[in-house]
Amino acid sequence: MYNNVGTQSGVPIPPTNSQPNPFGNAFYGASSGLIRGGLGAYGEKFLGSSSEYVQSNISRYFSDPQYYFQVNDQYVWNKLKVVLFPFLHRGHWTRITEPVGGRLSYKPPIYDINAPDLYIPFMAFGTYVVLAGFSLGLHGKFSPEALNWLFIKGLLGWFLQVALLKVTLLSLGSGEAPLLDIVAYAGYTFTGMCLAVLGKLVWGYSYYFLMPWTCLCMGIFLVKTMKRVLFAELRSYDSSKHHYLLLFIALAQLPLFIWLGNISVNWLL
């Protein structure tokens, strides 16, 4: 009986709406605007720093691929002479820098003989696969499957050379060299391989002279190049450790060249 009092006629119902608080609305609007502004500024700062970090690391480790294809005929000829006859290179081995955007940047290969490029490695790799396939054809062992295995063998040899150089730099405390630089330096291996395989096709016995020669020249080229990279990036220099690891790079070229120079159907041999 007590629950029906509010529904009786004639009994006024008290209003339920309270008076608005202008101070509360003002404080709420100010605080929400402050929060939105702070979160927006923090988000812009965070996203901006993150994008700059990603871009800096991409350019630091991968560089611009177009940079490695800025070559001409004169550069290609001079670079081949440096790779195949490194002891005849009388100039310096350091790269040339130029100011770009307020900081120093390396000049492209067309203006610097010591700059790495990817044009010569790719052309040499393709030539190596073609010469190896031609060698199999002369011995009556050519087949599309054998050519595919030779292609994979060449890629594996290129990867092993990249891993050797990268691990050596990391062990010496220098991991700042862009990855495409290391790929380019490792790819010069196929210039000597092309010369050795071509000599084997022309005169079989010349292979036993050209193979050690190109292996020795590649070792000298890599040692001088890696020394330049180390001197440019390391603040401390441990001569004994560096010399042993650079010597290891030079000696590691012999089994790699022998393996790549053995043109057979079984790519593991």
Tab-separated table of C-alpha atoms in Angstrom:
chain	number	residue	atom	x	y	z
A	1	MET	CA	0.000	0.000	0.000
A	2	TYR	CA	2.950	2.302	0.551
A	3	ASN	CA	4.317	1.794	-2.933
A	4	ASN	CA	1.322	3.396	-4.643
A	5	VAL	CA	1.578	6.823	-2.964
A	6	GLY	CA	3.499	8.354	-5.897
A	7	THR	CA	0.731	7.380	-8.374
A	8	GLN	CA	-2.195	8.979	-6.546
A	9	SER	CA	-3.872	11.922	-8.236
A	10	GLY	CA	-3.348	15.295	-6.708
A	11	VAL	CA	-0.015	14.476	-5.164
A	12	PRO	CA	2.756	16.554	-6.847
A	13	ILE	CA	5.894	14.759	-8.042
A	14	PRO	CA	9.164	16.586	-7.232
A	15	PRO	CA	11.285	17.482	-10.256
A	16	THR	CA	14.266	15.207	-10.928
A	17	ASN	CA	16.389	17.559	-13.128
A	18	SER	CA	19.177	19.300	-11.215
A	19	GLN	CA	20.544	22.765	-12.064
A	20	PRO	CA	23.472	22.730	-14.557
A	21	ASN	CA	26.940	23.451	-13.178
A	22	PRO	CA	28.754	25.865	-15.506
A	23	PHE	CA	32.025	25.445	-13.610
A	24	GLY	CA	31.925	21.672	-14.060
A	25	ASN	CA	31.351	21.981	-17.792
A	26	ALA	CA	34.135	24.494	-18.078
A	27	PHE	CA	36.560	22.304	-16.160
A	28	TYR	CA	35.514	19.275	-18.219
A	29	GLY	CA	35.981	21.092	-21.519
A	30	ALA	CA	39.353	22.471	-20.483
A	31	SER	CA	40.613	19.121	-19.203
A	32	SER	CA	39.409	17.206	-22.276
A	33	GLY	CA	40.986	19.791	-24.577
A	34	LEU	CA	44.222	19.627	-22.616
A	35	ILE	CA	44.252	15.809	-22.773
A	36	ARG	CA	43.501	15.772	-26.490
A	37	GLY	CA	46.190	18.357	-27.171
A	38	GLY	CA	48.781	16.526	-25.067
A	39	LEU	CA	48.016	13.155	-26.607
A	40	GLY	CA	48.075	14.649	-30.098
A	41	ALA	CA	51.448	16.316	-29.533
A	42	TYR	CA	52.866	13.150	-27.978
A	43	GLY	CA	51.504	11.032	-30.821
A	44	GLU	CA	52.987	13.329	-33.458
A	45	LYS	CA	56.314	13.343	-31.650
A	46	PHE	CA	56.304	9.562	-31.245
A	47	LEU	CA	55.270	8.840	-34.820
A	48	GLY	CA	57.678	11.420	-36.156
A	49	SER	CA	60.619	10.037	-34.189
A	50	SER	CA	59.654	6.484	-35.155
A	51	SER	CA	59.491	7.287	-38.851
A	52	GLU	CA	62.809	9.139	-38.677
A	53	TYR	CA	64.346	6.175	-36.845
A	54	VAL	CA	63.074	3.705	-39.444
A	55	GLN	CA	64.193	5.883	-42.352
A	56	SER	CA	67.620	6.460	-40.812
A	57	ASN	CA	68.151	2.746	-40.254
A	58	ILE	CA	66.944	1.836	-43.745
A	59	SER	CA	69.328	4.349	-45.314
A	60	ARG	CA	72.030	3.294	-42.873
A	61	TYR	CA	71.946	-0.415	-43.613
A	62	PHE	CA	70.452	-0.647	-47.105
A	63	SER	CA	71.148	2.723	-48.745
A	64	ASP	CA	69.529	3.678	-52.039
A	65	PRO	CA	69.618	0.879	-54.649
A	66	GLN	CA	69.807	3.410	-57.478
A	67	TYR	CA	73.098	4.655	-56.074
A	68	TYR	CA	74.817	1.371	-56.983
A	69	PHE	CA	73.880	1.549	-60.669
A	70	GLN	CA	75.215	5.028	-61.450
A	71	VAL	CA	78.094	3.815	-63.626
A	72	ASN	CA	79.534	4.414	-67.082
A	73	ASP	CA	81.951	2.621	-69.380
A	74	GLN	CA	85.013	4.336	-67.936
A	75	TYR	CA	84.097	3.388	-64.394
A	76	VAL	CA	83.432	-0.249	-65.342
A	77	TRP	CA	86.782	-0.544	-67.108
A	78	ASN	CA	88.729	1.072	-64.263
A	79	LYS	CA	86.893	-0.941	-61.619
A	80	LEU	CA	87.663	-4.211	-63.384
A	81	LYS	CA	91.340	-3.276	-63.395
A	82	VAL	CA	91.201	-2.551	-59.653
A	83	VAL	CA	89.481	-5.868	-58.893
A	84	LEU	CA	91.616	-8.037	-61.195
A	85	PHE	CA	94.915	-6.168	-60.635
A	86	PRO	CA	94.599	-4.546	-57.181
A	87	PHE	CA	98.355	-4.266	-56.618
A	88	LEU	CA	98.584	-1.974	-59.677
A	89	HIS	CA	96.177	0.518	-58.130
A	90	ARG	CA	98.425	3.450	-57.236
A	91	GLY	CA	95.735	5.756	-55.900
A	92	HIS	CA	94.122	5.808	-52.472
A	93	TRP	CA	91.461	3.323	-51.365
A	94	THR	CA	89.274	5.786	-49.451
A	95	ARG	CA	85.929	6.905	-50.805
A	96	ILE	CA	85.194	10.493	-51.821
A	97	THR	CA	82.594	12.390	-49.784
A	98	GLU	CA	80.472	15.424	-50.596
A	99	PRO	CA	78.098	17.566	-48.467
A	100	VAL	CA	74.433	16.704	-49.110
A	101	GLY	CA	71.639	18.148	-46.981
A	102	GLY	CA	73.992	19.421	-44.302
A	103	ARG	CA	75.886	16.144	-43.883
A	104	LEU	CA	78.578	14.215	-45.704
A	105	SER	CA	77.583	11.588	-48.228
A	106	TYR	CA	79.614	9.328	-50.495
A	107	LYS	CA	79.816	10.135	-54.163
A	108	PRO	CA	78.241	7.601	-56.557
A	109	PRO	CA	80.432	5.098	-58.419
A	110	ILE	CA	80.479	7.159	-61.606
A	111	TYR	CA	82.538	9.779	-59.739
A	112	ASP	CA	84.512	7.500	-57.403
A	113	ILE	CA	86.444	4.398	-58.443
A	114	ASN	CA	86.464	3.125	-54.846
A	115	ALA	CA	82.676	3.229	-54.468
A	116	PRO	CA	80.873	-0.128	-54.578
A	117	ASP	CA	78.417	-0.833	-57.384
A	118	LEU	CA	76.010	-3.630	-58.204
A	119	TYR	CA	76.186	-3.378	-61.986
A	120	ILE	CA	79.466	-5.287	-62.299
A	121	PRO	CA	78.513	-8.014	-59.757
A	122	PHE	CA	75.185	-8.705	-61.461
A	123	MET	CA	76.722	-8.753	-64.935
A	124	ALA	CA	79.575	-10.964	-63.721
A	125	PHE	CA	77.170	-13.344	-62.000
A	126	GLY	CA	75.062	-13.713	-65.131
A	127	THR	CA	78.178	-14.227	-67.239
A	128	TYR	CA	79.417	-16.878	-64.815
A	129	VAL	CA	76.170	-18.850	-65.118
A	130	VAL	CA	76.256	-18.615	-68.942
A	131	LEU	CA	79.905	-19.718	-69.150
A	132	ALA	CA	79.279	-22.562	-66.720
A	133	GLY	CA	76.324	-23.745	-68.803
A	134	PHE	CA	78.429	-23.519	-71.958
A	135	SER	CA	81.129	-25.603	-70.269
A	136	LEU	CA	78.576	-28.284	-69.419
A	137	GLY	CA	77.369	-28.246	-73.006
A	138	LEU	CA	80.878	-28.879	-74.315
A	139	HIS	CA	81.057	-31.988	-72.122
A	140	GLY	CA	77.581	-33.164	-73.137
A	141	LYS	CA	76.129	-32.614	-69.656
A	142	PHE	CA	73.952	-29.569	-70.274
A	143	SER	CA	70.326	-29.557	-69.194
A	144	PRO	CA	67.910	-26.903	-67.885
A	145	GLU	CA	67.976	-28.555	-64.473
A	146	ALA	CA	71.787	-28.453	-64.380
A	147	LEU	CA	71.714	-24.754	-65.299
A	148	ASN	CA	69.245	-24.081	-62.499
A	149	TRP	CA	71.509	-25.856	-60.026
A	150	LEU	CA	74.470	-23.780	-61.226
A	151	PHE	CA	72.418	-20.646	-60.678
A	152	ILE	CA	71.618	-21.752	-57.130
A	153	LYS	CA	75.271	-22.645	-56.571
A	154	GLY	CA	76.335	-19.161	-57.615
A	155	LEU	CA	73.773	-17.522	-55.342
A	156	LEU	CA	74.909	-19.695	-52.450
A	157	GLY	CA	78.537	-18.748	-53.073
A	158	TRP	CA	77.557	-15.068	-53.157
A	159	PHE	CA	75.674	-15.483	-49.887
A	160	LEU	CA	78.635	-17.213	-48.233
A	161	GLN	CA	80.915	-14.366	-49.259
A	162	VAL	CA	78.474	-11.795	-47.863
A	163	ALA	CA	78.187	-13.744	-44.612
A	164	LEU	CA	81.976	-13.978	-44.332
A	165	LEU	CA	82.465	-10.234	-44.733
A	166	LYS	CA	79.538	-9.269	-42.508
A	167	VAL	CA	80.500	-11.622	-39.676
A	168	THR	CA	84.095	-10.399	-39.863
A	169	LEU	CA	83.015	-6.773	-39.552
A	170	LEU	CA	80.672	-7.594	-36.684
A	171	SER	CA	83.378	-9.502	-34.840
A	172	LEU	CA	85.618	-6.455	-35.140
A	173	GLY	CA	82.918	-4.178	-33.771
A	174	SER	CA	82.020	-2.582	-37.083
A	175	GLY	CA	78.481	-3.378	-38.181
A	176	GLU	CA	77.635	-0.002	-39.630
A	177	ALA	CA	78.484	-0.723	-43.271
A	178	PRO	CA	75.338	-0.794	-45.442
A	179	LEU	CA	74.271	-4.266	-46.454
A	180	LEU	CA	74.283	-3.415	-50.160
A	181	ASP	CA	77.919	-2.333	-49.842
A	182	ILE	CA	78.802	-5.783	-48.531
A	183	VAL	CA	76.716	-7.441	-51.255
A	184	ALA	CA	78.577	-5.425	-53.890
A	185	TYR	CA	82.021	-6.250	-52.486
A	186	ALA	CA	81.129	-9.939	-52.314
A	187	GLY	CA	79.745	-9.903	-55.844
A	188	TYR	CA	83.091	-8.881	-57.335
A	189	THR	CA	84.090	-12.504	-56.751
A	190	PHE	CA	82.418	-13.455	-60.026
A	191	THR	CA	84.629	-11.180	-62.103
A	192	GLY	CA	87.623	-13.402	-61.373
A	193	MET	CA	85.494	-16.528	-61.710
A	194	CYS	CA	84.405	-15.477	-65.206
A	195	LEU	CA	88.022	-14.994	-66.234
A	196	ALA	CA	89.038	-18.391	-64.848
A	197	VAL	CA	86.121	-20.273	-66.432
A	198	LEU	CA	86.651	-18.502	-69.763
A	199	GLY	CA	90.318	-19.464	-69.707
A	200	LYS	CA	89.316	-23.052	-68.983
A	201	LEU	CA	87.058	-23.052	-72.036
A	202	VAL	CA	89.756	-21.630	-74.307
A	203	TRP	CA	92.643	-23.722	-72.976
A	204	GLY	CA	92.080	-26.157	-70.151
A	205	TYR	CA	95.521	-25.802	-68.580
A	206	SER	CA	95.175	-22.016	-68.257
A	207	TYR	CA	92.583	-22.626	-65.553
A	208	TYR	CA	95.304	-23.817	-63.160
A	209	PHE	CA	97.074	-20.491	-63.559
A	210	LEU	CA	94.059	-18.171	-63.707
A	211	MET	CA	92.286	-19.684	-60.718
A	212	PRO	CA	95.091	-19.005	-58.168
A	213	TRP	CA	95.711	-15.615	-59.778
A	214	THR	CA	92.125	-14.393	-59.537
A	215	CYS	CA	91.834	-15.867	-56.043
A	216	LEU	CA	94.933	-13.966	-54.913
A	217	CYS	CA	93.731	-10.719	-56.505
A	218	MET	CA	90.312	-11.030	-54.914
A	219	GLY	CA	91.908	-11.617	-51.523
A	220	ILE	CA	94.066	-8.503	-51.875
A	221	PHE	CA	91.101	-6.438	-53.043
A	222	LEU	CA	88.913	-7.516	-50.130
A	223	VAL	CA	91.672	-7.001	-47.562
A	224	LYS	CA	92.338	-3.449	-48.742
A	225	THR	CA	88.632	-2.691	-48.958
A	226	MET	CA	87.838	-4.082	-45.514
A	227	LYS	CA	90.775	-2.197	-43.992
A	228	ARG	CA	89.325	1.004	-45.416
A	229	VAL	CA	85.898	0.226	-43.960
A	230	LEU	CA	87.402	-0.601	-40.566
A	231	PHE	CA	89.574	2.508	-40.401
A	232	ALA	CA	86.634	4.684	-41.407
A	233	GLU	CA	84.226	3.316	-38.773
A	234	LEU	CA	86.208	1.979	-35.817
A	235	ARG	CA	87.446	4.253	-33.063
A	236	SER	CA	89.761	1.678	-31.543
A	237	TYR	CA	92.122	-0.491	-33.529
A	238	ASP	CA	93.499	-3.841	-32.412
A	239	SER	CA	96.177	-4.526	-35.009
A	240	SER	CA	96.796	-8.190	-34.157
A	241	LYS	CA	93.127	-9.173	-34.162
A	242	HIS	CA	92.376	-7.198	-37.307
A	243	HIS	CA	95.334	-8.615	-39.197
A	244	TYR	CA	94.380	-12.188	-38.359
A	245	LEU	CA	90.781	-11.727	-39.456
A	246	LEU	CA	91.773	-9.944	-42.655
A	247	LEU	CA	94.189	-12.767	-43.381
A	248	PHE	CA	91.352	-15.212	-42.798
A	249	ILE	CA	89.232	-13.373	-45.395
A	250	ALA	CA	92.044	-13.671	-47.927
A	251	LEU	CA	92.611	-17.377	-47.232
A	252	ALA	CA	88.897	-18.152	-47.360
A	253	GLN	CA	88.834	-17.130	-51.022
A	254	LEU	CA	90.726	-20.271	-52.074
A	255	PRO	CA	88.116	-22.901	-51.104
A	256	LEU	CA	85.311	-20.641	-52.314
A	257	PHE	CA	86.942	-20.157	-55.722
A	258	ILE	CA	87.718	-23.875	-56.049
A	259	TRP	CA	84.110	-24.761	-55.240
A	260	LEU	CA	82.629	-22.202	-57.654
A	261	GLY	CA	85.144	-23.103	-60.354
A	262	ASN	CA	84.233	-26.783	-60.256
A	263	ILE	CA	81.563	-26.838	-62.961
A	264	SER	CA	79.617	-30.086	-62.632
A	265	VAL	CA	76.067	-31.368	-62.589
A	266	ASN	CA	76.284	-31.956	-58.847
A	267	TRP	CA	76.292	-28.381	-57.540
A	268	LEU	CA	77.429	-29.462	-54.059
A	269	LEU	CA	80.834	-30.490	-55.443
